[in-house]
Amino acid sequence: MNDAIASVADTDTHTVRLPAAACLALCDALPRAPDLDAAMRIVEGVRQSVLGDGLLTINLLATPIAQLSEGNLMLQRAWSSNPAAYPPGGLKRKTLTAWSKCLLGDGQVVVGQGDAELAQAFDDHELITALGWHSVINVPLIDTDGACFATFNALGPRDRWRGDEVLLVRLLATLATPAVKRAAQQATLVSARV
């Protein structure tokens, strides 16, 4: 997976193009979205209009990142474009792997190209491929302290992502970060009150 990161690092060779309607949705509607669901519907609409069919999920770190080395890190799905297969609220345990260290520990984008890489990184790889997804882009959402607090995950039917597609997903993740951060803070407040 790290080779996939290196292959898209040279941004001078890639151009990201967005239709005017997508730009207007991101510039005008996204900042006014009242909650995470509304924000992510806008982001997912842009993702679909440019990249086509796929799956988009947002996972929040449900435990402190320091627990990653102990194998006790939990992620909780905050949003999903396919709630039947990947319902919001679902939990998944992450152990210390090259993928989790890179994405969650180091805060770097991870690109999984093809079924073999998905099988190495995801316990639910059989469901992923059964749904028709064969590649993933995982983008860490970074807080003001420089730590990963959530992940933005785009899966697609292609075996390989092009560099411009990776850059587009990274841009969408960055634009979604404020809405995800608000949702994470609200979730923390609610769990603190319970």
Short mmCIF file of C-alpha atoms in Angstrom, two decimals:
data_model
loop_
_atom_site.label_atom_id
_atom_site.label_comp_id
_atom_site.label_asym_id
_atom_site.label_seq_id
_atom_site.Cartn_x
_atom_site.Cartn_y
_atom_site.Cartn_z
CA MET A 1 0.00 0.00 0.00
CA ASN A 2 2.86 2.42 0.65
CA ASP A 3 3.90 2.08 -3.02
CA ALA A 4 0.42 3.30 -3.94
CA ILE A 5 0.96 6.37 -1.78
CA ALA A 6 4.27 7.10 -3.45
CA SER A 7 2.76 6.72 -6.92
CA VAL A 8 0.32 9.56 -6.31
CA ALA A 9 2.67 11.82 -4.37
CA ASP A 10 3.79 13.72 -7.45
CA THR A 11 0.87 16.11 -7.73
CA ASP A 12 2.48 18.03 -10.59
CA THR A 13 1.47 15.26 -12.98
CA HIS A 14 -2.19 15.12 -11.93
CA THR A 15 -5.05 17.51 -12.57
CA VAL A 16 -8.28 17.40 -10.60
CA ARG A 17 -11.32 18.66 -12.45
CA LEU A 18 -14.69 19.33 -10.89
CA PRO A 19 -17.91 20.27 -12.69
CA ALA A 20 -19.23 23.72 -11.82
CA ALA A 21 -22.25 22.20 -10.07
CA ALA A 22 -19.94 20.18 -7.81
CA CYS A 23 -17.89 23.27 -6.97
CA LEU A 24 -21.03 25.23 -6.13
CA ALA A 25 -22.32 22.43 -3.89
CA LEU A 26 -19.00 22.29 -2.03
CA CYS A 27 -18.61 26.08 -1.78
CA ASP A 28 -22.22 27.10 -1.10
CA ALA A 29 -24.18 24.16 0.34
CA LEU A 30 -21.53 22.26 2.32
CA PRO A 31 -20.66 25.09 4.74
CA ARG A 32 -24.39 25.52 5.47
CA ALA A 33 -25.13 21.84 6.07
CA PRO A 34 -26.86 21.57 9.46
CA ASP A 35 -25.41 18.19 10.46
CA LEU A 36 -23.08 15.40 9.41
CA ASP A 37 -25.70 13.57 7.37
CA ALA A 38 -26.52 16.65 5.30
CA ALA A 39 -22.83 17.47 4.82
CA MET A 40 -21.93 13.95 3.78
CA ARG A 41 -24.82 13.72 1.34
CA ILE A 42 -23.35 16.75 -0.43
CA VAL A 43 -19.84 15.28 -0.39
CA GLU A 44 -21.11 11.88 -1.55
CA GLY A 45 -23.07 13.53 -4.37
CA VAL A 46 -19.89 15.17 -5.63
CA ARG A 47 -17.91 11.94 -5.22
CA GLN A 48 -20.50 10.01 -7.21
CA SER A 49 -20.76 12.65 -9.92
CA VAL A 50 -17.01 12.55 -10.54
CA LEU A 51 -15.94 9.00 -9.61
CA GLY A 52 -19.15 7.02 -10.16
CA ASP A 53 -20.38 4.09 -8.12
CA GLY A 54 -18.70 3.36 -4.81
CA LEU A 55 -18.96 3.35 -1.05
CA LEU A 56 -18.12 6.22 1.29
CA THR A 57 -17.87 5.86 5.05
CA ILE A 58 -16.67 7.98 7.95
CA ASN A 59 -15.17 6.28 11.00
CA LEU A 60 -14.45 8.08 14.27
CA LEU A 61 -11.75 6.93 16.66
CA ALA A 62 -13.76 5.68 19.62
CA THR A 63 -10.69 5.13 21.81
CA PRO A 64 -7.49 7.15 22.25
CA ILE A 65 -4.92 6.64 19.47
CA ALA A 66 -2.37 5.62 22.13
CA GLN A 67 -4.27 2.33 22.48
CA LEU A 68 -3.39 1.36 18.90
CA SER A 69 -0.11 -0.19 20.06
CA GLU A 70 -2.06 -2.30 22.58
CA GLY A 71 -4.44 -3.63 19.91
CA ASN A 72 -7.45 -2.08 21.60
CA LEU A 73 -8.25 0.74 19.22
CA MET A 74 -11.92 0.94 18.28
CA LEU A 75 -13.41 2.79 15.33
CA GLN A 76 -17.09 3.70 15.17
CA ARG A 77 -18.83 4.33 11.88
CA ALA A 78 -20.40 7.78 11.95
CA TRP A 79 -21.75 7.84 8.37
CA SER A 80 -22.18 5.47 5.46
CA SER A 81 -23.43 5.83 1.90
CA ASN A 82 -24.69 2.22 2.21
CA PRO A 83 -26.25 1.95 5.68
CA ALA A 84 -27.73 -1.47 4.93
CA ALA A 85 -24.28 -3.06 4.50
CA TYR A 86 -22.33 -0.64 6.72
CA PRO A 87 -24.70 0.89 9.29
CA PRO A 88 -23.72 4.00 11.24
CA GLY A 89 -22.86 3.15 14.82
CA GLY A 90 -21.03 -0.05 13.88
CA LEU A 91 -17.79 -0.70 15.76
CA LYS A 92 -14.60 -2.31 14.51
CA ARG A 93 -11.47 -3.18 16.44
CA LYS A 94 -8.12 -2.27 14.88
CA THR A 95 -4.84 -3.91 15.74
CA LEU A 96 -1.39 -2.59 14.97
CA THR A 97 -0.74 -3.34 11.30
CA ALA A 98 1.15 -1.46 8.59
CA TRP A 99 -2.21 -0.04 7.44
CA SER A 100 -3.37 1.11 10.89
CA LYS A 101 0.04 2.55 11.82
CA CYS A 102 0.25 4.51 8.57
CA LEU A 103 -3.34 5.80 8.59
CA LEU A 104 -4.21 6.15 12.26
CA GLY A 105 -0.82 6.47 13.90
CA ASP A 106 1.10 8.51 11.31
CA GLY A 107 -1.88 10.31 9.77
CA GLN A 108 -1.00 9.37 6.18
CA VAL A 109 -3.29 8.50 3.28
CA VAL A 110 -3.44 4.77 2.52
CA VAL A 111 -4.45 3.52 -0.92
CA GLY A 112 -5.38 -0.14 -1.33
CA GLN A 113 -5.21 -1.34 -4.92
CA GLY A 114 -6.97 -4.61 -5.74
CA ASP A 115 -8.55 -7.47 -3.84
CA ALA A 116 -5.25 -8.82 -2.45
CA GLU A 117 -4.46 -5.53 -0.69
CA LEU A 118 -8.02 -5.28 0.64
CA ALA A 119 -7.70 -8.80 2.06
CA GLN A 120 -4.48 -7.82 3.85
CA ALA A 121 -6.01 -4.73 5.47
CA PHE A 122 -9.67 -5.50 6.19
CA ASP A 123 -11.33 -8.29 8.15
CA ASP A 124 -14.52 -7.72 6.14
CA HIS A 125 -12.79 -7.95 2.73
CA GLU A 126 -15.20 -10.66 1.58
CA LEU A 127 -18.19 -8.35 2.07
CA ILE A 128 -16.29 -5.51 0.40
CA THR A 129 -15.57 -7.53 -2.74
CA ALA A 130 -19.07 -9.10 -2.72
CA LEU A 131 -20.46 -5.55 -2.94
CA GLY A 132 -18.25 -4.94 -5.98
CA TRP A 133 -15.51 -2.81 -4.41
CA HIS A 134 -11.92 -3.65 -5.31
CA SER A 135 -9.90 -0.66 -4.11
CA VAL A 136 -9.92 1.84 -1.26
CA ILE A 137 -8.62 5.27 -0.39
CA ASN A 138 -8.41 5.87 3.37
CA VAL A 139 -7.79 9.49 4.33
CA PRO A 140 -7.02 10.43 7.93
CA LEU A 141 -8.93 13.42 9.23
CA ILE A 142 -6.50 15.41 11.34
CA ASP A 143 -7.34 17.61 14.34
CA THR A 144 -5.58 20.83 15.31
CA ASP A 145 -3.08 18.84 17.40
CA GLY A 146 -2.00 16.93 14.28
CA ALA A 147 -3.60 13.64 15.38
CA CYS A 148 -6.00 11.48 13.40
CA PHE A 149 -9.50 11.65 14.92
CA ALA A 150 -11.46 10.02 12.08
CA THR A 151 -11.08 8.35 8.70
CA PHE A 152 -12.72 9.18 5.37
CA ASN A 153 -12.97 5.97 3.36
CA ALA A 154 -13.82 5.74 -0.34
CA LEU A 155 -14.14 2.35 -2.02
CA GLY A 156 -14.62 1.81 -5.72
CA PRO A 157 -15.18 -0.88 -8.34
CA ARG A 158 -11.83 -0.27 -10.05
CA ASP A 159 -8.74 -2.32 -9.20
CA ARG A 160 -6.47 0.74 -9.24
CA TRP A 161 -7.01 4.40 -8.43
CA ARG A 162 -5.51 7.07 -10.66
CA GLY A 163 -3.56 9.88 -9.01
CA ASP A 164 -6.22 12.48 -9.82
CA GLU A 165 -8.87 10.27 -8.17
CA VAL A 166 -6.79 9.99 -5.00
CA LEU A 167 -6.31 13.75 -4.93
CA LEU A 168 -10.06 14.33 -5.38
CA VAL A 169 -10.90 12.00 -2.48
CA ARG A 170 -8.30 13.77 -0.33
CA LEU A 171 -9.85 17.14 -1.23
CA LEU A 172 -13.35 15.91 -0.36
CA ALA A 173 -12.05 14.53 2.94
CA THR A 174 -10.48 17.87 3.80
CA LEU A 175 -13.69 19.72 2.97
CA ALA A 176 -15.72 17.26 5.07
CA THR A 177 -13.41 17.58 8.09
CA PRO A 178 -15.23 20.46 9.87
CA ALA A 179 -18.59 18.64 9.75
CA VAL A 180 -16.99 15.39 10.93
CA LYS A 181 -15.18 17.22 13.74
CA ARG A 182 -18.46 18.79 14.92
CA ALA A 183 -20.12 15.36 14.90
CA ALA A 184 -17.20 13.84 16.81
CA GLN A 185 -17.39 16.59 19.43
CA GLN A 186 -21.15 16.14 19.78
CA ALA A 187 -20.68 12.36 20.16
CA THR A 188 -18.08 12.98 22.86
CA LEU A 189 -20.40 15.37 24.66
CA VAL A 190 -23.30 12.92 24.53
CA SER A 191 -21.20 9.99 25.80
CA ALA A 192 -19.73 12.19 28.54
CA ARG A 193 -23.26 13.02 29.77
CA VAL A 194 -24.47 9.41 29.79
#
